[in-house]
CSV table of C-alpha atoms in Angstrom, one decimal:
chain,number,residue,atom,x,y,z
O,370,UNK,CA,1.6,-30.8,12.9
O,371,UNK,CA,-1.1,-32.1,10.2
O,372,UNK,CA,-1.7,-28.8,7.2
O,373,UNK,CA,-4.8,-27.8,8.9
O,374,UNK,CA,-3.6,-27.4,12.3
O,375,UNK,CA,-1.1,-24.8,10.8
O,376,UNK,CA,-3.6,-23.2,9.0
O,377,UNK,CA,-5.2,-22.4,12.7
O,378,UNK,CA,-1.5,-21.6,13.4
O,379,UNK,CA,-1.7,-19.1,11.0
O,380,UNK,CA,-5.1,-17.7,11.6
O,381,UNK,CA,-4.3,-16.7,14.7
O,382,UNK,CA,-1.4,-14.8,13.8
O,383,UNK,CA,-3.1,-13.2,11.3
O,384,UNK,CA,-6.2,-12.2,14.4
O,385,UNK,CA,-3.1,-10.6,16.7
O,386,UNK,CA,-1.7,-9.0,14.0
O,387,UNK,CA,-4.9,-8.0,12.8
O,388,UNK,CA,-6.0,-6.5,16.3
O,389,UNK,CA,-3.0,-4.7,16.5
O,390,UNK,CA,-3.9,-3.1,13.2
O,391,UNK,CA,-7.3,-2.2,14.7
O,392,UNK,CA,-5.8,-0.6,17.9
O,393,UNK,CA,-3.5,1.9,16.5
O,394,UNK,CA,-5.7,2.6,13.9
O,395,UNK,CA,-8.1,3.7,17.0
O,396,UNK,CA,-5.6,5.8,18.2
O,397,UNK,CA,-4.9,7.7,15.0
O,398,UNK,CA,-8.2,8.0,14.1
O,399,UNK,CA,-9.0,10.1,17.7
O,400,UNK,CA,-5.8,12.1,16.2
O,401,UNK,CA,-7.7,13.2,13.1
O,402,UNK,CA,-6.0,16.7,13.9
O,403,UNK,CA,-2.5,15.7,14.1
O,404,UNK,CA,-2.7,13.4,11.3
O,405,UNK,CA,-3.9,15.9,8.4
O,406,UNK,CA,-3.6,18.9,9.6
O,407,UNK,CA,0.6,17.7,10.9
O,408,UNK,CA,1.6,15.0,9.0
O,409,UNK,CA,-0.6,14.5,5.7
O,410,UNK,CA,-0.9,18.5,5.3
O,411,UNK,CA,2.3,18.8,5.8
O,412,UNK,CA,3.5,18.8,2.1
O,413,UNK,CA,1.8,21.1,1.3
O,414,UNK,CA,2.7,24.0,3.0
O,415,UNK,CA,5.7,26.1,2.2
O,416,UNK,CA,7.8,25.8,6.0
O,417,UNK,CA,7.7,21.9,5.0
O,418,UNK,CA,11.2,20.8,6.0
O,419,UNK,CA,11.7,19.6,2.5
O,420,UNK,CA,11.3,22.2,0.6
O,421,UNK,CA,13.6,24.9,2.9
O,422,UNK,CA,16.5,22.5,2.5
O,423,UNK,CA,15.6,22.5,-1.9
O,424,UNK,CA,15.5,26.1,-1.3
O,425,UNK,CA,19.2,26.5,-0.1
O,426,UNK,CA,20.6,24.3,-2.4
O,427,UNK,CA,18.4,26.1,-5.0
O,428,UNK,CA,19.5,29.1,-4.1
O,429,UNK,CA,23.5,28.0,-4.0
O,430,UNK,CA,22.9,26.8,-7.3
O,431,UNK,CA,21.5,29.5,-9.1
O,432,UNK,CA,17.4,27.7,-9.4
O,433,UNK,CA,15.6,29.5,-7.2
O,434,UNK,CA,12.6,29.4,-9.1
O,435,UNK,CA,12.1,25.8,-8.2
O,436,UNK,CA,11.3,25.1,-4.8
O,437,UNK,CA,11.6,28.1,-3.4
O,438,UNK,CA,8.2,29.9,-2.7
O,439,UNK,CA,5.4,31.0,-0.3
O,440,UNK,CA,2.7,28.6,-1.0
O,441,UNK,CA,1.8,25.6,-4.0
O,442,UNK,CA,-0.8,26.8,-6.1
O,443,UNK,CA,-3.4,24.5,-5.4
O,444,UNK,CA,-6.8,23.5,-3.1
O,445,UNK,CA,-7.7,20.1,-1.7
O,446,UNK,CA,-11.7,19.4,-1.6
O,447,UNK,CA,-13.5,16.7,-1.4
O,448,UNK,CA,-16.2,16.0,-4.2
O,449,UNK,CA,-19.0,13.1,-2.2
O,450,UNK,CA,-20.9,12.8,0.9
O,451,UNK,CA,-18.6,9.8,2.6
O,452,UNK,CA,-15.5,11.7,1.1
O,453,UNK,CA,-14.0,12.9,4.4
O,454,UNK,CA,-15.3,10.3,6.9
O,455,UNK,CA,-13.9,7.7,3.8
O,456,UNK,CA,-10.5,9.4,3.8
O,457,UNK,CA,-9.8,10.1,7.8
O,458,UNK,CA,-11.1,5.9,7.8
O,459,UNK,CA,-7.9,4.6,5.6
O,460,UNK,CA,-5.5,7.2,6.8
O,461,UNK,CA,-6.3,5.5,9.7
O,462,UNK,CA,-5.7,1.8,8.8
O,463,UNK,CA,-2.8,3.1,6.8
O,464,UNK,CA,-1.4,4.8,10.2
O,465,UNK,CA,-2.0,1.8,12.2
O,466,UNK,CA,-0.3,-0.5,9.8
O,467,UNK,CA,2.8,1.8,9.7
O,468,UNK,CA,3.0,2.0,13.2
O,469,UNK,CA,1.9,-2.0,13.8
O,470,UNK,CA,5.0,-3.6,11.3
O,471,UNK,CA,8.2,-4.7,13.6
O,472,UNK,CA,4.6,-6.1,15.8
O,473,UNK,CA,3.6,-7.7,12.4
O,474,UNK,CA,7.2,-9.4,11.6
O,475,UNK,CA,6.8,-10.6,15.1
O,476,UNK,CA,3.8,-12.3,14.5
O,477,UNK,CA,5.7,-13.8,11.3
O,478,UNK,CA,8.0,-15.0,13.1
O,479,UNK,CA,6.6,-16.9,15.7
O,480,UNK,CA,4.5,-18.7,12.4
O,481,UNK,CA,8.0,-19.4,11.4
O,482,UNK,CA,10.8,-19.5,13.1
O,483,UNK,CA,9.4,-23.1,15.2
O,484,UNK,CA,9.9,-24.7,11.4
O,485,UNK,CA,13.7,-23.6,11.1
O,486,UNK,CA,17.2,-25.1,12.3
O,487,UNK,CA,18.9,-23.8,15.6
O,488,UNK,CA,21.1,-22.7,13.4
O,489,UNK,CA,18.8,-20.6,10.8
O,490,UNK,CA,17.3,-19.3,13.7
O,491,UNK,CA,20.8,-18.2,15.3
O,492,UNK,CA,21.7,-16.2,12.5
O,493,UNK,CA,18.2,-14.5,11.6
O,494,UNK,CA,18.8,-12.6,14.8
O,495,UNK,CA,17.4,-9.0,14.8
O,496,UNK,CA,15.2,-10.3,11.9
O,497,UNK,CA,12.8,-8.1,13.5
O,498,UNK,CA,14.6,-5.1,14.9
O,499,UNK,CA,16.3,-4.9,11.0
O,500,UNK,CA,14.0,-5.1,8.8
O,501,UNK,CA,11.5,-2.9,11.3
O,502,UNK,CA,14.5,-0.2,10.5
O,503,UNK,CA,14.2,-0.5,7.3
O,504,UNK,CA,10.9,-0.2,6.6
O,505,UNK,CA,9.8,3.0,8.6
O,506,UNK,CA,13.9,4.7,7.3
O,507,UNK,CA,11.7,4.2,3.4
O,508,UNK,CA,8.8,5.2,4.8
O,509,UNK,CA,10.5,8.5,5.4
O,510,UNK,CA,12.3,8.9,3.3
O,511,UNK,CA,8.9,8.5,0.7
O,512,UNK,CA,7.4,10.7,3.4
O,513,UNK,CA,10.2,13.6,3.2
O,514,UNK,CA,11.5,13.3,-0.2
O,515,UNK,CA,9.2,11.4,-3.0
O,516,UNK,CA,6.0,12.9,-1.1
O,517,UNK,CA,7.0,16.6,-1.6
O,518,UNK,CA,8.8,16.1,-5.1
O,519,UNK,CA,5.4,14.3,-6.3
O,520,UNK,CA,3.4,17.1,-5.0
O,521,UNK,CA,5.8,20.0,-5.8
O,522,UNK,CA,5.7,19.2,-9.5
O,523,UNK,CA,2.0,17.5,-10.3
O,524,UNK,CA,0.3,20.9,-8.0
O,525,UNK,CA,2.0,23.7,-9.6
O,526,UNK,CA,1.6,21.6,-13.3
O,527,UNK,CA,-0.6,23.0,-15.7
O,528,UNK,CA,-1.3,22.8,-19.1
O,529,UNK,CA,-3.5,26.3,-19.7
O,530,UNK,CA,-3.3,28.7,-17.1
O,531,UNK,CA,-7.6,28.4,-18.0
O,532,UNK,CA,-7.2,25.2,-16.2
O,533,UNK,CA,-6.6,25.6,-12.3
O,534,UNK,CA,-5.4,22.4,-9.7
O,535,UNK,CA,-8.5,21.5,-7.2
O,536,UNK,CA,-7.7,18.2,-6.7
O,537,UNK,CA,-10.0,15.5,-4.9
O,538,UNK,CA,-8.9,14.7,-0.8
O,539,UNK,CA,-9.0,10.8,-2.4
O,540,UNK,CA,-6.1,11.9,-4.2
O,541,UNK,CA,-3.9,13.5,-2.8
O,542,UNK,CA,-4.0,11.2,0.0
O,543,UNK,CA,-3.6,8.3,-2.3
O,544,UNK,CA,-0.4,10.1,-3.8
O,545,UNK,CA,0.9,10.6,0.4
O,546,UNK,CA,0.2,7.1,0.9
O,547,UNK,CA,1.3,5.3,-2.2
O,548,UNK,CA,4.8,7.2,-2.1
O,549,UNK,CA,5.5,6.4,1.9
O,550,UNK,CA,4.4,2.7,1.7
O,551,UNK,CA,6.0,2.1,-1.4
O,552,UNK,CA,9.5,3.5,-0.1
O,553,UNK,CA,8.8,1.3,2.9
O,554,UNK,CA,8.9,-1.8,1.0
O,555,UNK,CA,11.1,-1.7,-0.9
O,556,UNK,CA,13.4,-0.8,1.0
O,557,UNK,CA,12.8,-4.0,2.9
O,558,UNK,CA,15.1,-5.6,0.0
O,559,UNK,CA,18.3,-6.4,1.5
O,560,UNK,CA,15.6,-8.9,3.8
O,561,UNK,CA,14.4,-10.2,0.9
O,562,UNK,CA,17.6,-11.2,-0.8
O,563,UNK,CA,18.6,-12.7,2.5
O,564,UNK,CA,15.6,-14.6,2.9
O,565,UNK,CA,16.6,-15.6,-1.8
O,566,UNK,CA,20.1,-16.2,-1.0
O,567,UNK,CA,19.2,-18.2,2.3
O,568,UNK,CA,16.9,-20.8,0.4
O,569,UNK,CA,19.0,-21.1,-2.7
O,570,UNK,CA,16.9,-19.2,-5.1
O,571,UNK,CA,19.7,-15.8,-5.6
O,572,UNK,CA,23.9,-16.0,-6.0
O,573,UNK,CA,25.9,-12.9,-5.2
O,574,UNK,CA,27.2,-13.6,-9.6
O,575,UNK,CA,23.4,-13.0,-10.2
O,576,UNK,CA,23.3,-9.9,-8.9
O,577,UNK,CA,26.2,-9.3,-9.4
O,578,UNK,CA,26.0,-10.7,-14.2
O,579,UNK,CA,22.0,-8.9,-13.5
O,580,UNK,CA,23.3,-6.1,-12.1
O,581,UNK,CA,21.9,-3.7,-15.3
O,582,UNK,CA,18.6,-5.3,-15.6
O,583,UNK,CA,17.8,-4.8,-11.6
O,584,UNK,CA,18.9,-0.9,-12.7
O,585,UNK,CA,16.3,-1.0,-15.3
O,586,UNK,CA,14.0,-1.5,-13.5
O,587,UNK,CA,14.6,0.8,-10.6
O,588,UNK,CA,14.2,3.6,-13.0
O,589,UNK,CA,11.0,2.4,-13.9
O,590,UNK,CA,9.7,1.4,-10.1
O,591,UNK,CA,11.4,5.4,-9.9
O,592,UNK,CA,9.8,6.0,-12.7
O,593,UNK,CA,6.5,4.7,-10.9
O,594,UNK,CA,6.4,6.2,-7.8
O,595,UNK,CA,7.8,10.0,-8.9
O,596,UNK,CA,7.2,12.7,-10.9
O,597,UNK,CA,8.1,12.9,-14.7
O,598,UNK,CA,11.1,14.5,-13.8
O,599,UNK,CA,14.7,13.7,-14.1
O,600,UNK,CA,15.5,15.7,-11.2
O,601,UNK,CA,13.2,13.6,-8.9
O,602,UNK,CA,13.8,9.7,-10.3
O,603,UNK,CA,17.5,10.7,-10.2
O,604,UNK,CA,16.9,11.2,-6.2
O,605,UNK,CA,14.8,8.2,-5.2
O,606,UNK,CA,17.4,6.1,-7.6
O,607,UNK,CA,20.2,6.5,-5.7
O,608,UNK,CA,19.3,4.9,-2.6
O,609,UNK,CA,17.7,2.3,-3.7
O,610,UNK,CA,20.9,1.5,-5.9
O,611,UNK,CA,23.1,1.7,-2.3
O,612,UNK,CA,20.1,-0.8,-1.4
O,613,UNK,CA,20.6,-3.1,-4.0
O,614,UNK,CA,24.6,-2.6,-4.4
O,615,UNK,CA,24.2,-3.5,0.4
O,616,UNK,CA,21.6,-6.7,-1.2
O,617,UNK,CA,25.3,-8.0,-3.4
O,618,UNK,CA,27.0,-7.8,0.4
O,619,UNK,CA,24.7,-9.6,2.0
O,620,UNK,CA,24.4,-12.1,0.1
O,621,UNK,CA,27.7,-13.0,-0.9
O,622,UNK,CA,28.1,-12.5,3.7
O,623,UNK,CA,25.1,-15.6,3.9
O,624,UNK,CA,26.8,-17.9,1.2
O,625,UNK,CA,30.2,-17.5,3.0
O,626,UNK,CA,28.8,-18.3,6.5
O,627,UNK,CA,26.7,-21.8,4.8
O,628,UNK,CA,30.3,-23.0,3.1
O,629,UNK,CA,32.4,-22.2,6.5
O,630,UNK,CA,29.4,-24.1,8.1
O,631,UNK,CA,29.6,-27.1,5.4
O,632,UNK,CA,33.6,-27.3,5.6
O,633,UNK,CA,32.7,-27.6,9.1
O,634,UNK,CA,30.7,-30.6,9.3
O,635,UNK,CA,33.0,-32.5,6.7
O,636,UNK,CA,35.5,-32.0,8.5
O,637,UNK,CA,33.7,-33.3,12.0
O,638,UNK,CA,32.6,-36.2,9.3
O,639,UNK,CA,36.6,-37.3,8.6
C-alpha cells in the first residue's frame, strides 16, 4: 500500500473508533441520573466504600478523625449558563471513551497487525484483552482510591474559618475525570514496556539501571494526580512501582523469547 492508502485506511479506523465513542457517549448522556448521582457524586458521600474501609483502618490504628465523617464540608455549584450542560456533554464523551476503549484498541490492532510478521502476531495474542483489563483496573483504582483521597483532602482543607469551600461543577468533575483517566493510562505501563522491548528501545538491564530515576518519576506523577499529603502519594506510588517491576519481568521474557528464536534460526541455518 502507498502512504496515501495507509492514511485512508487509518482514517476509516479513526472514524469507526469515533463512531463507537459517540454511540456509547449518547447512551451515557441518556443515563444522566446514574452517571452523576451515583458515579460522579459517589466519592462526595460519606457512605462511599473507600471511606468506609479507610474509617475501619483508621479506627484500628487510632486515627479516627482522618477518614471517619458523616458529611464532607463543601458544596458543588455551577456558575455559568452552560455549565451544567457542558459538564453533562463532556462527561458523556469521557464515559463513552472509557467504555469503548477495548474497541479502540481493536481498531488500532487491525491497522497495525497487517504490517507484523506471523510470529509477531502470534506472540501478541491477548494484547487487546490484557491492555483493556489493565486500563479498567487503572480507572477503578483512580476512581476508588485517588479520587476519594483527593476529594477528602481538598474538600476539607481550609486556610481560615472565614473561607468556605464551594467548588465549581467543572472543577469537581475535572478532578474525578483526571484521576480516573490518568490512572488508567499509567496502568498501561507493562504494555508500553512490552512494545518498547519488542522494537529494541529498552531492555531489562536498562530498566534495572534506571530504576531509581523511574521511582523519582513515579513519585512526581503521584504528586501530580494526588493531594499533597504523604499517605495519598504512598498509596498511589505502591501499585505503580509494582507495575514497573512487572514490566521488568515482561521485558526479560520478551528478550528471552527473542534469543530462543534467534538460536533456532541459527540452528536451521547450519
